[in-house]
Short mmCIF file of C-alpha atoms in Angstrom, two decimals:
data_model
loop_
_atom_site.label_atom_id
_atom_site.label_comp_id
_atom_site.label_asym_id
_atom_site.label_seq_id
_atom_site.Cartn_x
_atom_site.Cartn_y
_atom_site.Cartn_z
CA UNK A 1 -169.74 -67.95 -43.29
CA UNK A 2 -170.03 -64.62 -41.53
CA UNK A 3 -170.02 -64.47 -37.72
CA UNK A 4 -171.15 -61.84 -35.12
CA UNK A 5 -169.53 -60.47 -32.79
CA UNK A 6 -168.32 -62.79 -29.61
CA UNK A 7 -169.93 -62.47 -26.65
CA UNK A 8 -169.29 -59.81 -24.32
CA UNK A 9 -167.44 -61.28 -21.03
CA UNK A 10 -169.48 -60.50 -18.34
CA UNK A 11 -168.06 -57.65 -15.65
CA UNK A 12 -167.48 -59.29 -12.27
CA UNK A 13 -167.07 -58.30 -8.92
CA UNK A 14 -163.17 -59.82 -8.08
CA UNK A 15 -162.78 -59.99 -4.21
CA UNK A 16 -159.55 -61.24 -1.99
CA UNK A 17 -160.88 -63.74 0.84
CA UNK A 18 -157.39 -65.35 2.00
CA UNK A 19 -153.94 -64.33 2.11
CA UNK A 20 -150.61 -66.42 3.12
CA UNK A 21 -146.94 -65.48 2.90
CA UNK A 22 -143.18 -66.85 3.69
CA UNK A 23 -140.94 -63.45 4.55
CA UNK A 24 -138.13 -62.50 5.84
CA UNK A 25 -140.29 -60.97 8.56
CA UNK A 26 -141.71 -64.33 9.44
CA UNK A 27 -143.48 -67.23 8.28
CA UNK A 28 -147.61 -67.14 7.92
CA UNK A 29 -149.37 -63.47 7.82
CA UNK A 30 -149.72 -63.04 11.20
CA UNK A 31 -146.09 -62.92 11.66
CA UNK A 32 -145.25 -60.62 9.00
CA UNK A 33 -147.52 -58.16 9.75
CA UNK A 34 -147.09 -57.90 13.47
CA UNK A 35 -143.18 -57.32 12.67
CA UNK A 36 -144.04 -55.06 9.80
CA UNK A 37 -146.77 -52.66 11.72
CA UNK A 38 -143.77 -53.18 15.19
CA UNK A 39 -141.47 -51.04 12.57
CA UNK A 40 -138.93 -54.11 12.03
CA UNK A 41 -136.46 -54.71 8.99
CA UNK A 42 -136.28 -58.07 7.19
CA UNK A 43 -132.90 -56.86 6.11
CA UNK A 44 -129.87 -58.97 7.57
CA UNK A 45 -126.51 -59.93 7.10
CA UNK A 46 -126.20 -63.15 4.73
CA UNK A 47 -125.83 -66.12 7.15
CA UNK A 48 -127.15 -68.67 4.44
CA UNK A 49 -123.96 -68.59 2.09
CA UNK A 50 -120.46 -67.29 2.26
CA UNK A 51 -120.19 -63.97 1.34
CA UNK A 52 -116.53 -63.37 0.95
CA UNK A 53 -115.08 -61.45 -2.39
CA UNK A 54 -118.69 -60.32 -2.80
CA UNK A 55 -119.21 -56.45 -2.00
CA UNK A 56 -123.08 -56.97 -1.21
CA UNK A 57 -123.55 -59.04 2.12
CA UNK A 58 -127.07 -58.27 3.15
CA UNK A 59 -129.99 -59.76 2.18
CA UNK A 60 -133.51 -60.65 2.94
CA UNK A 61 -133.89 -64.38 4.26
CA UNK A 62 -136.42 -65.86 5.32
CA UNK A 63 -135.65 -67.43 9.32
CA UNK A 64 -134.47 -70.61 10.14
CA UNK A 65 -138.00 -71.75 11.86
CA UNK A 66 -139.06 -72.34 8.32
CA UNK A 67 -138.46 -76.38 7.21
CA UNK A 68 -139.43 -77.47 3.86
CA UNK A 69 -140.03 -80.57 4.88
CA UNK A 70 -142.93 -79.21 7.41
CA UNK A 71 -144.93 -78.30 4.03
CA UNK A 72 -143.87 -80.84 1.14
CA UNK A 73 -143.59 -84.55 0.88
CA UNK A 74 -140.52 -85.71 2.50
CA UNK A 75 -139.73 -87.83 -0.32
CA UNK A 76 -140.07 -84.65 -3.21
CA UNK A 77 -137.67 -83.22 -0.30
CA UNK A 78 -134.77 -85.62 -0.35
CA UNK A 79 -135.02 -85.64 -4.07
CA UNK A 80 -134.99 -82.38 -5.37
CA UNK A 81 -134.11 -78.53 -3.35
CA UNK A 82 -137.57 -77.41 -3.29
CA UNK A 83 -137.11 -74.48 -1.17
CA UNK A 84 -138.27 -72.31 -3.52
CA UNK A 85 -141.29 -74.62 -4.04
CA UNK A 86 -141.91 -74.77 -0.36
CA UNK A 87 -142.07 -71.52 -0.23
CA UNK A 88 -144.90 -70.97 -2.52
CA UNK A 89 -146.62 -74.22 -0.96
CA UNK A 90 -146.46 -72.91 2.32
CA UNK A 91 -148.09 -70.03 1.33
CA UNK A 92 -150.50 -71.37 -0.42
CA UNK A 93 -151.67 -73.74 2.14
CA UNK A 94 -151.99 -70.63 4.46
CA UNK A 95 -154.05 -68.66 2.04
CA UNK A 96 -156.30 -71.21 1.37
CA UNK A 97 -157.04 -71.89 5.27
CA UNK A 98 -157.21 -68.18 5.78
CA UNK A 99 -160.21 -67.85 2.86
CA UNK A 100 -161.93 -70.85 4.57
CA UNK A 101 -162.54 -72.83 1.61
CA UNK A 102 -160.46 -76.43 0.27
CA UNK A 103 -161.52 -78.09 -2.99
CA UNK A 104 -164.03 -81.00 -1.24
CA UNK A 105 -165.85 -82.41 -5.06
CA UNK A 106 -164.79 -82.48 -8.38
CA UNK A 107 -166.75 -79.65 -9.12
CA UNK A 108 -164.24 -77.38 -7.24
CA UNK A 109 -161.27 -78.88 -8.48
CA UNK A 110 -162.44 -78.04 -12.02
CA UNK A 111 -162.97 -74.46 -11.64
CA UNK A 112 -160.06 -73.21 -9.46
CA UNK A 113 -156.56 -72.67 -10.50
CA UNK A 114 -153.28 -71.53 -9.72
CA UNK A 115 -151.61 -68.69 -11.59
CA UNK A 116 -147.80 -67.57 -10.05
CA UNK A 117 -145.69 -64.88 -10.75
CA UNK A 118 -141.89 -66.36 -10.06
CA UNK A 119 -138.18 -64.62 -9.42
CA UNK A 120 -135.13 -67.28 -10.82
CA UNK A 121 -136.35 -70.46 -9.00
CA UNK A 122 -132.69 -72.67 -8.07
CA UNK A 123 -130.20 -70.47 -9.09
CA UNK A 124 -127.81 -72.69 -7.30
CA UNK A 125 -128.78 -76.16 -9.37
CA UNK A 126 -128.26 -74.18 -12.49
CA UNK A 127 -124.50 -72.97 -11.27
CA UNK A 128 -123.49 -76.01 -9.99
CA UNK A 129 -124.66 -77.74 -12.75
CA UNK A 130 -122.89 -75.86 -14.93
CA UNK A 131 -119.61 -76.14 -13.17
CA UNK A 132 -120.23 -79.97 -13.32
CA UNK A 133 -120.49 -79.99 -17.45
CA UNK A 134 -117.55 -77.25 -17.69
CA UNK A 135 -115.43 -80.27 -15.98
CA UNK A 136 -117.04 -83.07 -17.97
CA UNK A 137 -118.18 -84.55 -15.11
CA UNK A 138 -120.95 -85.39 -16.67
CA UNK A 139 -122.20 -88.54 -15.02
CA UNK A 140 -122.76 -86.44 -11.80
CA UNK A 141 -125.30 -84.19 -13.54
CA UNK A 142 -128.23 -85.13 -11.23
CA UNK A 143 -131.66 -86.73 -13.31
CA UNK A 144 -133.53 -84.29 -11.44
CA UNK A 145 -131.31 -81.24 -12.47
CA UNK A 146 -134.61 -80.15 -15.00
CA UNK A 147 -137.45 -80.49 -11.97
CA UNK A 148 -135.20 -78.51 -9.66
CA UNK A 149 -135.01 -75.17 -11.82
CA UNK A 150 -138.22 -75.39 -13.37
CA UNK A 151 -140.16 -71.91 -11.90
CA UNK A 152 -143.26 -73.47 -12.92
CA UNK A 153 -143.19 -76.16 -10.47
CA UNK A 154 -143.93 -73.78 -7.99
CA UNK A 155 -147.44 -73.26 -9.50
CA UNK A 156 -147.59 -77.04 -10.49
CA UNK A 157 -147.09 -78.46 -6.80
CA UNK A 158 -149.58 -75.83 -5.62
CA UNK A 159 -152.27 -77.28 -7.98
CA UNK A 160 -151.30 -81.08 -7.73
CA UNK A 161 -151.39 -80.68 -3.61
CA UNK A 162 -154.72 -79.33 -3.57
CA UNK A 163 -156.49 -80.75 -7.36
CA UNK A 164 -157.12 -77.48 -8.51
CA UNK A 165 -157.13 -78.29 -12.23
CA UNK A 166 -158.35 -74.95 -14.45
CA UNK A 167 -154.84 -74.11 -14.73
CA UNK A 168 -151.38 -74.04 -13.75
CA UNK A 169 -149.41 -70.86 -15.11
CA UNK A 170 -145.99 -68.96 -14.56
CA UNK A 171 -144.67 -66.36 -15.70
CA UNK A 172 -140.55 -65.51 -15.23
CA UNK A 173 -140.22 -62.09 -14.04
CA UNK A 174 -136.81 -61.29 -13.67
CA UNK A 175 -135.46 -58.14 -12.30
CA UNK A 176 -136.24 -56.15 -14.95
CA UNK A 177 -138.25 -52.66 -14.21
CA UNK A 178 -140.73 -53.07 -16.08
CA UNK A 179 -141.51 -56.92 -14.65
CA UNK A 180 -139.52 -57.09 -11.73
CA UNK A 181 -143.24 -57.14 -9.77
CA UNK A 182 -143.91 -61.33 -9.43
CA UNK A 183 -147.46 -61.40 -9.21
CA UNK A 184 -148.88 -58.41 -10.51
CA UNK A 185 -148.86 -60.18 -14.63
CA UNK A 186 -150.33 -63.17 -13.28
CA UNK A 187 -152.67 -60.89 -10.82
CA UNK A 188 -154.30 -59.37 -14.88
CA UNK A 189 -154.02 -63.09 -16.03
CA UNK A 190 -156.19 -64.15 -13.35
CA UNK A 191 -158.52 -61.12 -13.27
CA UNK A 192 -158.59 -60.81 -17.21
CA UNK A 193 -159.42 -64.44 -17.66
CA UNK A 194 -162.21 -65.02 -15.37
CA UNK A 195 -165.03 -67.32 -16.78
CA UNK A 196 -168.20 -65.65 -15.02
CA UNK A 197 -170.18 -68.80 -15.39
CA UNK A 198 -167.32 -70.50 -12.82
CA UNK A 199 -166.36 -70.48 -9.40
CA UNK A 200 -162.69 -69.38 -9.38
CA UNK A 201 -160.03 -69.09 -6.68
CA UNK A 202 -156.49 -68.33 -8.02
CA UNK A 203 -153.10 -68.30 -6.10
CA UNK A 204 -150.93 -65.86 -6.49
CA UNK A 205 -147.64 -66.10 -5.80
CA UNK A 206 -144.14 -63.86 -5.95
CA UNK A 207 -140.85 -64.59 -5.09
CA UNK A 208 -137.39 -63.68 -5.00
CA UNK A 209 -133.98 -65.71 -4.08
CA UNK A 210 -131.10 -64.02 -1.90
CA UNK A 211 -129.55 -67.04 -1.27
CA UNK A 212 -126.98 -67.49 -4.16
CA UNK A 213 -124.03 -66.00 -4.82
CA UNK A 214 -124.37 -65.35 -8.24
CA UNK A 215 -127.30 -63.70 -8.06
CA UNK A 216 -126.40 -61.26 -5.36
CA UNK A 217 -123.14 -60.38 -6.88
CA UNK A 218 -124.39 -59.81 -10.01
CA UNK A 219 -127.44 -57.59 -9.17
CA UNK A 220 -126.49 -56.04 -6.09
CA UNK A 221 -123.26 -54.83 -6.44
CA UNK A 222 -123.97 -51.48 -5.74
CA UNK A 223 -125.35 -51.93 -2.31
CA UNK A 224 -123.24 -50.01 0.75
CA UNK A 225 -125.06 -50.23 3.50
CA UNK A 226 -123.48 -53.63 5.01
CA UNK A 227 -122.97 -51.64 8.54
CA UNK A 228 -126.51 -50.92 8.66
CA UNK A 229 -128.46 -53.46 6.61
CA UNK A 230 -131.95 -51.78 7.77
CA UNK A 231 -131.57 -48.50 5.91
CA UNK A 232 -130.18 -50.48 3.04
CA UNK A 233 -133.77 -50.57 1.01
CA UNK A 234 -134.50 -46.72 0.78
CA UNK A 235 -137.12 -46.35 -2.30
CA UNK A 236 -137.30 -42.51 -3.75
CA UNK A 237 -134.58 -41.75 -1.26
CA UNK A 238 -131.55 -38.85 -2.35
CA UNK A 239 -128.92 -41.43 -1.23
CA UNK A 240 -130.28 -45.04 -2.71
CA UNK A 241 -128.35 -47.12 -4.61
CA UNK A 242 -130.32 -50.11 -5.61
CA UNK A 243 -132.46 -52.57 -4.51
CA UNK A 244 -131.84 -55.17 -2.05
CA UNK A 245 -132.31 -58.98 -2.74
CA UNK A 246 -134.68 -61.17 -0.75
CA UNK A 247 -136.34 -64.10 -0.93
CA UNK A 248 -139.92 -65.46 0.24
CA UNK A 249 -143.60 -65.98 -1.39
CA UNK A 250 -146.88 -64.07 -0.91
CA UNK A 251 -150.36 -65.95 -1.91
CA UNK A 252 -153.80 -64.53 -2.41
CA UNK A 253 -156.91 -66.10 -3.29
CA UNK A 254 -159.18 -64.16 -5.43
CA UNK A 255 -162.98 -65.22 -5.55
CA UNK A 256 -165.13 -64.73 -8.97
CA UNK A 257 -168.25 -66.30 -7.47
CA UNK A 258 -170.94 -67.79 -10.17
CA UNK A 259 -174.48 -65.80 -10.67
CA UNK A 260 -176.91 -65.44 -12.98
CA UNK A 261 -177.12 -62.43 -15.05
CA UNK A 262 -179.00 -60.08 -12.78
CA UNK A 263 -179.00 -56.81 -12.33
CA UNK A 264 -175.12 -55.24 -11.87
CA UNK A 265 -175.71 -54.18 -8.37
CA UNK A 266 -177.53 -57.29 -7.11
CA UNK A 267 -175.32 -59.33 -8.67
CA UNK A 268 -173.04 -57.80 -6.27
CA UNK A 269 -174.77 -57.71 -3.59
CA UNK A 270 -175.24 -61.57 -4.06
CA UNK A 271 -171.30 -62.36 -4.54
CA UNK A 272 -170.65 -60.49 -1.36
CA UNK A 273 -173.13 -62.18 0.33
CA UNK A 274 -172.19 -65.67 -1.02
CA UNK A 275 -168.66 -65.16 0.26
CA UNK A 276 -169.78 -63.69 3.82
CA UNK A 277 -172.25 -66.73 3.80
CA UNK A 278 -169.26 -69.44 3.94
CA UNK A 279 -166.87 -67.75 6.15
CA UNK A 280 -164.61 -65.95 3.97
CA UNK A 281 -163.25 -62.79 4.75
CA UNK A 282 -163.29 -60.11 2.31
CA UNK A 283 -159.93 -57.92 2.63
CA UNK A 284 -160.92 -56.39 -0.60
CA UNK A 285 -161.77 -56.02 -3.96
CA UNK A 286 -159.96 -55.73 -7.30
CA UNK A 287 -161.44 -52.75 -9.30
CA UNK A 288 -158.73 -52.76 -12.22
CA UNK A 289 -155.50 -53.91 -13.55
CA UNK A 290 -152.90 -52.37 -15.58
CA UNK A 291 -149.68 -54.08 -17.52
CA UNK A 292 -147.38 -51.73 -20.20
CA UNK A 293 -143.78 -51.34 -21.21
CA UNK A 294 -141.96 -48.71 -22.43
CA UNK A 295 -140.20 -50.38 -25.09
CA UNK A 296 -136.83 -48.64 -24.40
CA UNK A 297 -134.06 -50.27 -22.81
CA UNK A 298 -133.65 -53.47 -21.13
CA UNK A 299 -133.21 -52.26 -17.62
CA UNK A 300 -133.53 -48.75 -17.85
CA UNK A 301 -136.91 -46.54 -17.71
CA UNK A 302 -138.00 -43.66 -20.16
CA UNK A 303 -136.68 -40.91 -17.72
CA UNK A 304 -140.46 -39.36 -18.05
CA UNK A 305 -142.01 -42.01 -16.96
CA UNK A 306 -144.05 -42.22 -19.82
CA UNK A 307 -144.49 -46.40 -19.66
CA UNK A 308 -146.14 -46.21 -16.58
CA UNK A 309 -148.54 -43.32 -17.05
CA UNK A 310 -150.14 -42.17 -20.42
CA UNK A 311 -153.26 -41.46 -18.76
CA UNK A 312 -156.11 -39.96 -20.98
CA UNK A 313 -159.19 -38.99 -19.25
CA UNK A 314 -162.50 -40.13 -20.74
CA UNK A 315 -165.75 -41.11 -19.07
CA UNK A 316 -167.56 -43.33 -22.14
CA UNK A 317 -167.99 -46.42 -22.31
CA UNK A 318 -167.59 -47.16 -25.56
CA UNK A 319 -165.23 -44.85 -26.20
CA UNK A 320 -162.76 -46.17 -23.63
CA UNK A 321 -162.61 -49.34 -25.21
CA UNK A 322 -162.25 -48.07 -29.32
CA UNK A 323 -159.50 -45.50 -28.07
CA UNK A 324 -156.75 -45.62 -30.83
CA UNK A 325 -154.12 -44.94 -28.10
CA UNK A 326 -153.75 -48.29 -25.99
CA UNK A 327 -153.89 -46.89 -22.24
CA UNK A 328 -151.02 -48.03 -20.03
CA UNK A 329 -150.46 -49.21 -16.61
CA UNK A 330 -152.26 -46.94 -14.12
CA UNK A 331 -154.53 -45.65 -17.12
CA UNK A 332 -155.81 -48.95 -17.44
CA UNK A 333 -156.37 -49.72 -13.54
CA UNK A 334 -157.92 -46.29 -13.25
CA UNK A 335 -160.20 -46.94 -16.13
CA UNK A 336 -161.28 -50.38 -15.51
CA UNK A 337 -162.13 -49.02 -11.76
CA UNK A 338 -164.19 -46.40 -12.76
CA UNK A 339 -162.25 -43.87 -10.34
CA UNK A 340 -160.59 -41.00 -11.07
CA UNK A 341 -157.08 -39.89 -9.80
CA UNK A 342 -158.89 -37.54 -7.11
CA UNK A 343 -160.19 -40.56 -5.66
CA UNK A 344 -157.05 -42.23 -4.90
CA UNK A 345 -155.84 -41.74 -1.48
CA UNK A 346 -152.89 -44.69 -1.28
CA UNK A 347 -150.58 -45.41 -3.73
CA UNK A 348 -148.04 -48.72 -3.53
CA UNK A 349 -145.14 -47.88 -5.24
CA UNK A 350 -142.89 -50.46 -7.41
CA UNK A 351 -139.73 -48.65 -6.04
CA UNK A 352 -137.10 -50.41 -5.70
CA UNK A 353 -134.19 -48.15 -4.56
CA UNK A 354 -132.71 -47.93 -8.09
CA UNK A 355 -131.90 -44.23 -9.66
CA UNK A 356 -133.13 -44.52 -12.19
CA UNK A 357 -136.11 -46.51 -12.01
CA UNK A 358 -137.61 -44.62 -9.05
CA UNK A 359 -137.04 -41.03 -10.58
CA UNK A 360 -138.93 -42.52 -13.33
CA UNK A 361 -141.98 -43.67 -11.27
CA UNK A 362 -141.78 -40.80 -9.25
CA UNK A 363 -142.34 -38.51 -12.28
CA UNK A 364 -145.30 -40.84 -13.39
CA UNK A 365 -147.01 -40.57 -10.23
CA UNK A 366 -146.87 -36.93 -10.36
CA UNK A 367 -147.97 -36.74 -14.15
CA UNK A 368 -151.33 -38.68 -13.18
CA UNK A 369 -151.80 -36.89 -9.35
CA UNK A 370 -149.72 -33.81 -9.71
CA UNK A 371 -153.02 -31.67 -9.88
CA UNK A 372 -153.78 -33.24 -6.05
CA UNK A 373 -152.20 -31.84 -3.37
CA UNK A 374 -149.55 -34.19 -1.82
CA UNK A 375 -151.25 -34.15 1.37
CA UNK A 376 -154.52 -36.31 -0.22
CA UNK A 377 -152.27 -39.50 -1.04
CA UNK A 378 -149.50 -41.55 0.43
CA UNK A 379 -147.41 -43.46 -1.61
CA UNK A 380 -145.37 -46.30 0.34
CA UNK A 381 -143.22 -48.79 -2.13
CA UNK A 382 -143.80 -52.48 -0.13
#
């Protein structure tokens, strides 16, 4: 039997209506923000961890008025170090107040989901662990040793606490370049998947741990700015040296309201509307995604850039999505937006501090907007 051609998903209007966070800047979004726009560093000497024999001893940490227990079940707490989890859950909760909306039938809780983009969850279990089995000591391996590391359980408490039951994902990020950004994968999982016949709110969620040793001497070893821990983190800078380790979570909920296929700008109109109508705030939209790789080293960047740009202009539809030549990162988000690069006014940088990587990215961004005069864009690596 011969079939046609599936169905073509419908385009949908993807808009941001709550937003939560855990930083070293502060706990909640109110926090952060007033800190960040004040001109203050979330960059510190490491107070959470001895830092002797290691040559990094800054870090980002998230302050002591945070409590796990204030945002998970105190009996998960006792069993299991769910800082990490907390984190996310924490954020979470905030983002969901902040969009106005909570899962109240069953209707709701089968067409919302959770979708997180995690660091290395409990380093520490996995080290300590291992120390345990190196000295036989095997009996002491705790039965919650797997439920402790697990980065998924971030995403999974998130969607237990609150029912949301269209799905639970993770993703492992790393530090590598070319993934080192938590949420921006699951940010194209949650955009790309989008049923248009559902309402959908998805989580997002990144996060990174400076609170074990192992991590911070093995990835930030090159770090010398102990004296001065706020000029440590100094992306496309002649002096940097690599990044700086932190730890926290940032949620946002994204809203794919349900409508009837209208008319492309009334249906719109109407998802705006629907969203003004219950209270949420709308702090933007999301135009277009992009995800590539470079397929060259394991940590280290073409030196042109070339992952991160391969940008081919072309204005048809239909063309655009037969091109032989896959687009790549900003190609994609450019395309899918239906902007050009001399509508582009802001950029946010990956940067990270590295060499390498931001020479890389630097020569990217200049590939796609070097026909712009600098003055017409900022670019400012968060």
């Amino acid at each position: 039997m011969v079939f046609g051609p599936p169905p073509t998903a419908l385009s949908r209007r993807v808009v941001v209506t709550g937003l939560g966070a855990v930083t070293p800047l502060g706990v909640g979004i109110e926090a952060t923000w007033k800190r960040l726009i004040d001109g203050e560093c979330g960059i510190s000497a490491i107070t959470s961890f001895d830092t002797t024999g290691l040559e990094c001893k800054i870090g980002g940490q998230v302050p002591d008025t945070f409590h796990a227990v204030d945002h998970i079940n105190p009996r998960e707490a006792r069993s299991q170090d769910v800082r990490f989890i907390s984190f996310a859950i924490a954020a979470a909760n905030e983002a969901l107040r902040d969009a106005n909306w909570t899962p109240k039938t069953e209707q709701d809780k089968v067409r919302a989901g959770v979708a997180i983009g995690a660091g290395i969850g409990n380093l520490q279990e996995i080290a300590d662990t291992g120390m345990l089995i190196q000295q036989q000591k095997f009996r002491r391996v705790s039965p919650f040793f797997v439920p402790r590391i697990l980065i998924n359980l971030a995403a999974g408490h998130v969607s237990m606490m609150h029912e949301l039951k269209v799905s639970s994902t993770s993703s492992w990020t790393g530090q590598r370049r070319r993934a080192a950004v938590g949420s921006k994968p699951r940010m194209h999982h949650s955009v790309r998947y989008r049923e248009p016949q559902y309402w959908r709110r998805l989580s997002l969620h990144s996060k990174r741990r400076s609170r074990y040793r192992a991590m911070v001497s093995t990835l930030t070893r090159f770090v010398q700015f102990n004296e001065s821990p706020h000029q440590a983190s100094r992306p496309f800078d002649e002096h940097r040296d690599g990044f700086v380790m932190g730890e926290g979570a940032g949620m946002c909920v994204l809203e794919v309201p349900s409508r009837a296929r209208t008319a492309m700008t009334r249906r719109h109109v109407q998802e705006y509307d629907h969203a003004k109508a219950r209270g949420a705030r709308i702090y933007g939209e999301i135009r277009g995604y992009g995800l590539s790789g470079d397929a060259h080293h394991l940590t280290a960047p073409r030196e042109n850039g070339d992952g991160a740009y391969r940008w081919v202009p072309c204005h048809s539809r239909v063309a655009r999505r037969y091109l032989s030549t896959p687009p790549s990162a900003m190609e994609s988000a450019l395309r899918q937006s239906g902007l050009e690069p001399s509508d582009i006014d802001y950029i946010n940088a990956h940067a990270t501090s590295t060499p390498l990587g931001d020479a890389a990215e630097n020569r990217a961004i200049k590939r796609l907007f070097g026909t712009h005069p600098f003055s017409s864009w900022a670019v400012d690596p968060t």
